Every structure is written in C-alpha cells, then in structure tokens.
mmCIF file of C-alpha atoms in Angstrom:
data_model
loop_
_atom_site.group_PDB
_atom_site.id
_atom_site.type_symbol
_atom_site.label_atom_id
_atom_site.label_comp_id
_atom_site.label_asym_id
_atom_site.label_seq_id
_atom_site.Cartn_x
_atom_site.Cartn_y
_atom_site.Cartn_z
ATOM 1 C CA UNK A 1 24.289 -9.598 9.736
ATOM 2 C CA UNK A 2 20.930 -8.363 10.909
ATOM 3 C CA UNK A 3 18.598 -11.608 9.990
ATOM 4 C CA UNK A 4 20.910 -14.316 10.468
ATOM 5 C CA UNK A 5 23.398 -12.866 12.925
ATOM 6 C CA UNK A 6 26.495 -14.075 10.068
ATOM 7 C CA UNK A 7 29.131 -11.092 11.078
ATOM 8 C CA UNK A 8 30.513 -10.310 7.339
ATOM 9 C CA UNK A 9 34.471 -10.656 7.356
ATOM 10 C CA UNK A 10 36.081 -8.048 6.822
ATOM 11 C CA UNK A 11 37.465 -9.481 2.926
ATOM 12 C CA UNK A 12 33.973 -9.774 2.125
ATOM 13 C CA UNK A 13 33.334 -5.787 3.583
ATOM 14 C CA UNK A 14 36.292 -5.103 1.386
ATOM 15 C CA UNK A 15 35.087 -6.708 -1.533
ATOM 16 C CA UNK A 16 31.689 -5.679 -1.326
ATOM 17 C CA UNK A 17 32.730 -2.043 -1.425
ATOM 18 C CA UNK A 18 35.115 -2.494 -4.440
ATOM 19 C CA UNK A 19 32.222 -4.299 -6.597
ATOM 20 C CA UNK A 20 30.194 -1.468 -5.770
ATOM 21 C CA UNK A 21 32.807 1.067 -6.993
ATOM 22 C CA UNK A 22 33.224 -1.764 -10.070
ATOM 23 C CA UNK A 23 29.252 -1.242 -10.371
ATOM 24 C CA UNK A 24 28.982 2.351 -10.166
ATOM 25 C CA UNK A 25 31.609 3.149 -12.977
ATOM 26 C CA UNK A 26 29.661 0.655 -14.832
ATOM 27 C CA UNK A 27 25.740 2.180 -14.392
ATOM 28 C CA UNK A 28 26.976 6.096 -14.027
ATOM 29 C CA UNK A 29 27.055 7.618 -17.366
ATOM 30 C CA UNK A 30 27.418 10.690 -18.268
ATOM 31 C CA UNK A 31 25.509 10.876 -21.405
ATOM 32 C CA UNK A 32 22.662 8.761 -19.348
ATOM 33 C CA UNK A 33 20.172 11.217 -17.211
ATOM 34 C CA UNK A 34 19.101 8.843 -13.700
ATOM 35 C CA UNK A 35 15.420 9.157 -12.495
ATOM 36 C CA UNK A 36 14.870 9.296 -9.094
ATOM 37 C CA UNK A 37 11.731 7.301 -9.609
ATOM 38 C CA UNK A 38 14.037 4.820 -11.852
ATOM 39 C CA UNK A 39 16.972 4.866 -8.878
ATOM 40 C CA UNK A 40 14.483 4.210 -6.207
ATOM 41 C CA UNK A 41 13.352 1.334 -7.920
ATOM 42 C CA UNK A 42 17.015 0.084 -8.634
ATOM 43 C CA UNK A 43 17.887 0.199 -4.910
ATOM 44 C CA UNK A 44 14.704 -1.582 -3.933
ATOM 45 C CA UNK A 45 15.505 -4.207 -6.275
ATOM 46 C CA UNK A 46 19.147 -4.810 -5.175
ATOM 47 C CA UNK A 47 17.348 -4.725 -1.314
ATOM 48 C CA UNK A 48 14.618 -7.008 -2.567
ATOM 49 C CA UNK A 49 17.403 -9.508 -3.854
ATOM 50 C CA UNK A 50 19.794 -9.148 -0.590
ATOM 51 C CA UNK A 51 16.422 -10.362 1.641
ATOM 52 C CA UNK A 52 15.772 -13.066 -1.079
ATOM 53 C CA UNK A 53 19.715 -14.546 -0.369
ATOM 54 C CA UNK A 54 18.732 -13.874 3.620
ATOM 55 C CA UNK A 55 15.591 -15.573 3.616
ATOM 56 C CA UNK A 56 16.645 -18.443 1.169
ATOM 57 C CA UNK A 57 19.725 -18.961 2.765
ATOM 58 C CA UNK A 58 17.673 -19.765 6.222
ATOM 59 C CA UNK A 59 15.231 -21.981 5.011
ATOM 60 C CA UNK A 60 17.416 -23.933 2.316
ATOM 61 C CA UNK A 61 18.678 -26.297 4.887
ATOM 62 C CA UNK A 62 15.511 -28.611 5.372
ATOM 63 C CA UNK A 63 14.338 -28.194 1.833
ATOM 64 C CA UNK A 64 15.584 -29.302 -2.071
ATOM 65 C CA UNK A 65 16.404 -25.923 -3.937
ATOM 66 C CA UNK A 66 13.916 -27.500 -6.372
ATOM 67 C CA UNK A 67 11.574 -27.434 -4.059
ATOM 68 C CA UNK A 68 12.045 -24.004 -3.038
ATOM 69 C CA UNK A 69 12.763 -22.487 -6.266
ATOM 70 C CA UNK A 70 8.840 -24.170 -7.113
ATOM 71 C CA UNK A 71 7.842 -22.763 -3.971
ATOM 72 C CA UNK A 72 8.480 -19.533 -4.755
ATOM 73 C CA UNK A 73 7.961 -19.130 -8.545
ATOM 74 C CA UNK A 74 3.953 -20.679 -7.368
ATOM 75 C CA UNK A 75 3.520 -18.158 -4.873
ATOM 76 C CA UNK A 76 4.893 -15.370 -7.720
ATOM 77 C CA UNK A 77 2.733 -17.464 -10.132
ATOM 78 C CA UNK A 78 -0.423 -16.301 -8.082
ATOM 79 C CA UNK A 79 0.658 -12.761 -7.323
ATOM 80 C CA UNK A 80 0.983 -12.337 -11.428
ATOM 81 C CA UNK A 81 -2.573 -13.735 -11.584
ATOM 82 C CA UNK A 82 -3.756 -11.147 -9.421
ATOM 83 C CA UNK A 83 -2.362 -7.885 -10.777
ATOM 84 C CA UNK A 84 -3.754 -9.390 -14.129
ATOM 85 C CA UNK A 85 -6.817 -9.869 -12.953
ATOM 86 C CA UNK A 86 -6.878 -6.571 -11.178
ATOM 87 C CA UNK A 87 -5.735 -5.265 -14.473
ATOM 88 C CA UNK A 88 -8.626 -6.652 -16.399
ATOM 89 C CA UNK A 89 -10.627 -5.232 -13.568
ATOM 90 C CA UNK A 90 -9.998 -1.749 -14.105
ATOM 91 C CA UNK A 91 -9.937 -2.136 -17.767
ATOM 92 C CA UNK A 92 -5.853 -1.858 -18.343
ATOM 93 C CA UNK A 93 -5.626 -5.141 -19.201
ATOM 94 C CA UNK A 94 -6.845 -5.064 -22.687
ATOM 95 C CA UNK A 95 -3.150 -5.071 -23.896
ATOM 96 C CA UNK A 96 -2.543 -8.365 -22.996
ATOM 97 C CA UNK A 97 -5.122 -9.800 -25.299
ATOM 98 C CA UNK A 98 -3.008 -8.134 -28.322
ATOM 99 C CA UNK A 99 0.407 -10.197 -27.197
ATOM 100 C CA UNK A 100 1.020 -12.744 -29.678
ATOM 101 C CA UNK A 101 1.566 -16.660 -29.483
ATOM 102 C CA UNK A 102 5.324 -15.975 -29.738
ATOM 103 C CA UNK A 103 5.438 -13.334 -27.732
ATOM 104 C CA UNK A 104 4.030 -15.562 -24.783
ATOM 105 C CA UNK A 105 6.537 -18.398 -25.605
ATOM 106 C CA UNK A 106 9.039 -16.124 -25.517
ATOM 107 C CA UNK A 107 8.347 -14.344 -22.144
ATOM 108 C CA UNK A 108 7.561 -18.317 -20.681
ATOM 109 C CA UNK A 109 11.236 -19.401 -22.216
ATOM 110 C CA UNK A 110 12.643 -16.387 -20.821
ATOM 111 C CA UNK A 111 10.478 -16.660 -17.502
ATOM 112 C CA UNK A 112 11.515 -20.521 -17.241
ATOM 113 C CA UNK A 113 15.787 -19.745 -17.464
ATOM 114 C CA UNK A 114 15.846 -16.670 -15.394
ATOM 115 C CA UNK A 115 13.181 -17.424 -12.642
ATOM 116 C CA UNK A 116 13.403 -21.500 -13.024
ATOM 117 C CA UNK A 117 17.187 -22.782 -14.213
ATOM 118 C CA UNK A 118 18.841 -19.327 -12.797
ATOM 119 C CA UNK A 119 17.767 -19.598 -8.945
ATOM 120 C CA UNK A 120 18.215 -23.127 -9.189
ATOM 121 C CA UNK A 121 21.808 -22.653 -9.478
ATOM 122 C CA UNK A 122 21.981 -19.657 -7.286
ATOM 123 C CA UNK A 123 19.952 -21.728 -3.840
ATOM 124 C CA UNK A 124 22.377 -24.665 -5.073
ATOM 125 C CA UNK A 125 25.310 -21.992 -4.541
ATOM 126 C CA UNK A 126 23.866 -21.045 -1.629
ATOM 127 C CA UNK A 127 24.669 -24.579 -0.121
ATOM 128 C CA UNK A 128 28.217 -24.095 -0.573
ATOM 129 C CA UNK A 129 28.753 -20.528 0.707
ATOM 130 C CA UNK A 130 27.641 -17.730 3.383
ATOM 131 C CA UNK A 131 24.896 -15.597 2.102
ATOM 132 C CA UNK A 132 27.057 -12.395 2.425
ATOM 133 C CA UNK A 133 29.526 -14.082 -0.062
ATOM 134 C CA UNK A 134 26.410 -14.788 -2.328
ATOM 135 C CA UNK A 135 25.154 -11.455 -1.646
ATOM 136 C CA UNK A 136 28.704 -10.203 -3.630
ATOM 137 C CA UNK A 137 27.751 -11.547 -6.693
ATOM 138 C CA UNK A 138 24.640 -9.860 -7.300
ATOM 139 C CA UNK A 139 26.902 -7.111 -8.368
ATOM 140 C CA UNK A 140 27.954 -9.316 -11.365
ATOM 141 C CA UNK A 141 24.126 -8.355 -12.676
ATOM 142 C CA UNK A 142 24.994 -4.906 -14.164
ATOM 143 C CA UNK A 143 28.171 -6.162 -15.719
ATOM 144 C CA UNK A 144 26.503 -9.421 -17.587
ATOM 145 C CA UNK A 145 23.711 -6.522 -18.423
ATOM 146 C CA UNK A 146 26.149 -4.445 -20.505
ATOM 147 C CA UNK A 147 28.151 -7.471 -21.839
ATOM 148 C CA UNK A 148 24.994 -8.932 -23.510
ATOM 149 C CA UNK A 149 24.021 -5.392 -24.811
ATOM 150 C CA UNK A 150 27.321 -5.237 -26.309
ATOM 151 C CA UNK A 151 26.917 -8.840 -28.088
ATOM 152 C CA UNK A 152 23.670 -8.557 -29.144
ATOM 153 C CA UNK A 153 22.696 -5.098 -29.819
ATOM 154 C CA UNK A 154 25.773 -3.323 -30.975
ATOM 155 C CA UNK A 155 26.352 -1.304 -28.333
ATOM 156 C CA UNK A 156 29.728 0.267 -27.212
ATOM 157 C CA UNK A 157 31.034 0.800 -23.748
ATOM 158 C CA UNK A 158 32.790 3.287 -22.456
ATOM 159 C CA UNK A 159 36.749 2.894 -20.858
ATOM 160 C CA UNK A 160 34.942 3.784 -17.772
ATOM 161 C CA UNK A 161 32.685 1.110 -18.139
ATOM 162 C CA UNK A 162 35.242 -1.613 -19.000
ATOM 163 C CA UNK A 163 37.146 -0.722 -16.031
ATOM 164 C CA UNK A 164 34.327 -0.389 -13.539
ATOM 165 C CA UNK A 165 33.310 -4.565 -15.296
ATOM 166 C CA UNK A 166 37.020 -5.341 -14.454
ATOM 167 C CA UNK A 167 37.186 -4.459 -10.891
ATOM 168 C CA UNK A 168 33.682 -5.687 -10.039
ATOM 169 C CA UNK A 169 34.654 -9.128 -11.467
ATOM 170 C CA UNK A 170 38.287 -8.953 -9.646
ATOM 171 C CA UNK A 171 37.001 -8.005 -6.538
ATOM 172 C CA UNK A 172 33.947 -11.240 -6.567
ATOM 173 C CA UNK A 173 37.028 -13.676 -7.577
ATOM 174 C CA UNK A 174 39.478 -12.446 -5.245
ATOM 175 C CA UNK A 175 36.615 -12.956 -2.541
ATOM 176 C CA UNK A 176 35.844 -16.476 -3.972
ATOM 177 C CA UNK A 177 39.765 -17.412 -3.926
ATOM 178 C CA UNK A 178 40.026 -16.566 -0.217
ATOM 179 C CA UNK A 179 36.742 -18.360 0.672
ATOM 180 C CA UNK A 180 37.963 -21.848 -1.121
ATOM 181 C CA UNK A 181 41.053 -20.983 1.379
ATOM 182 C CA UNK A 182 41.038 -23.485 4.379
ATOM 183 C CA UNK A 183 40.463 -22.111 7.785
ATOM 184 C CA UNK A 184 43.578 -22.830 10.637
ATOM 185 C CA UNK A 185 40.774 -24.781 12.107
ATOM 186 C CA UNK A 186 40.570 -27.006 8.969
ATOM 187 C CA UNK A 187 43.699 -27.170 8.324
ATOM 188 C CA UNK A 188 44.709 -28.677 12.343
ATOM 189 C CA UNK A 189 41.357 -31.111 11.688
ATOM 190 C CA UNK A 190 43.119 -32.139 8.246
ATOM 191 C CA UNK A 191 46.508 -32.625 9.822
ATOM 192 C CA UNK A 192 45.043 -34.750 12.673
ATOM 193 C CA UNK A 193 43.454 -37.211 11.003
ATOM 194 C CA UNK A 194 46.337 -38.180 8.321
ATOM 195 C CA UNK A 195 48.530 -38.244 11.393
ATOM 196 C CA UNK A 196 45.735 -40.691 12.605
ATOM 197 C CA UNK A 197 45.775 -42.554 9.458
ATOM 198 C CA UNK A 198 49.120 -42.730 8.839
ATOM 199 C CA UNK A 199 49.244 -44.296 12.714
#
C-alpha cells in the first residue's frame, strides 16, 4: 500500500488477519518460552520477506524471474563472502574449516531448492497476482514448518495447532478462490466480444 500505492481489498484485509490468527495458534505454545531477542528476529524476518514481495513485485515486469532470482542470490552470494571473510578476520571462522564434504553438499542442495527453485516459483507467482495476495501466503511458512517436523522428526501437534494450520490454509484459499473470480469489468469485456463474434 505504502511502496506501490496497491490499496489491499478489503477480502485480502480479511484474510490476512485470519491467517495471522491461523499463525498465531500455530507458533504460541504454551509449553514453548518466546525470546524477545528470538521474536524480534521473527518479525524482522516476516518484514524482510513483505519488502522482498514489494520490491520484486516492482521490478519483475522488465526482467525473467530467472534473471532476478540470479540477481539476487549473486548479490547474497557476495554478502555471505563477506561475513565469512570478516569471520576469518576476527578469528570465528575456524568452525567452518571443521564442516565436512557432506555437510557442504547438503547446505548447497538445500541452499539451491529454497533460495534457487523456491523463489523461482514464488517471482513466477508473482506474475499472476497482486503482491498483497502473495504477501498472504507467507503465512503458509509456519504451517509447512510444523507439518515437516511432524513427518520427519516425530513430533506431535497440539489441537490448537491443527486448528490454527486449518484456518491459516482456509483463509489463503478462500482469498485465492475470490481472486480467480472475474471482475464486472471482465466479465462486460467477455460478454462484448462473443456478442462481437457471434455478429
């Protein structure tokens, strides 16, 4: 709304809110004690990802999302180089020479599907739909989070948790059904030309 002047409707302000209340039953636990320091961070992520769909979103239109996806993962690319050679610097970085062969193919693999293949498909979504609409499903992060701790490492959730999954993926599909809707607009533009054609 602020960057790109793209007034969020007001199913999308509706959905938003109940995938956060999907996301919070998810996260809050009892049993779990939340940082501040680890909250903080949290937020700043989900903020650091909305500017990422604002910024992407702008600049996608003259560009491949290949192309920008390699754009960005080089400039990353040389902001790792420097914290690790910063790290060497100040002598902390004398852990990374104990990291073995598999454990670098393994961060690469996992480096290459989440930072490659993932926003690949999320700039190609972009394409197709207003950044606040993309925006909705970051909130589908937490809930893949606790599904793949649940396949593969045993763990249990909570009712609370189950529900809070349920209505953060209802309320991103309901939002998705109403955006494939067509506008009135559409629909007149549609109706005029197979009146033309049929003519």
């Amino acid at each position: 709304w602020l960057v790109l002047r793209h007034r969020p409707s007001r199913s999308i302000g509706i959905g938003a809110a109940l995938a956060l209340v999907g996301v919070i039953l998810v996260v809050a636990q009892h049993d779990v004690g939340l940082g501040a320091a680890g909250v903080t961070l949290t937020i700043a992520g989900v903020m650091a990802c909305a500017v990422y769909t604002v910024l992407s979103s702008r600049y996608l239109a003259d560009s491949t999302a290949l192309g920008v996806v390699l754009i960005q993962q080089t400039a990353a690319l040389g902001f790792a180089i420097v914290l690790a050679v910063a790290s060497f610097a100040t002598g902390h970085g004398a852990t990374l020479r104990d990291v073995s062969a598999a454990a670098w193919l393994s961060a690469l693999a996992a480096g290459a599907l989440y930072y490659g293949v993932a926003f690949w498909f999320y700039l190609n979504g972009l394409r197709t739909c207003s950044p606040g609409v993309a925006g909705l499903f970051i909130n589908l992060v937490p809930v893949f989070g606790i599904t793949t701790a649940t396949v593969f490492l045993g763990e249990r959730l909570t009712t609370r948790q189950w529900a809070g999954a349920a209505i953060t993926i209802s309320a991103i599909n309901a939002e998705a059904i109403i955006q494939r809707r067509p506008t009135n607009e559409e629909l007149v533009v549609a109706r005029q030309t197979a009146e033309a054609i049929t003519k």
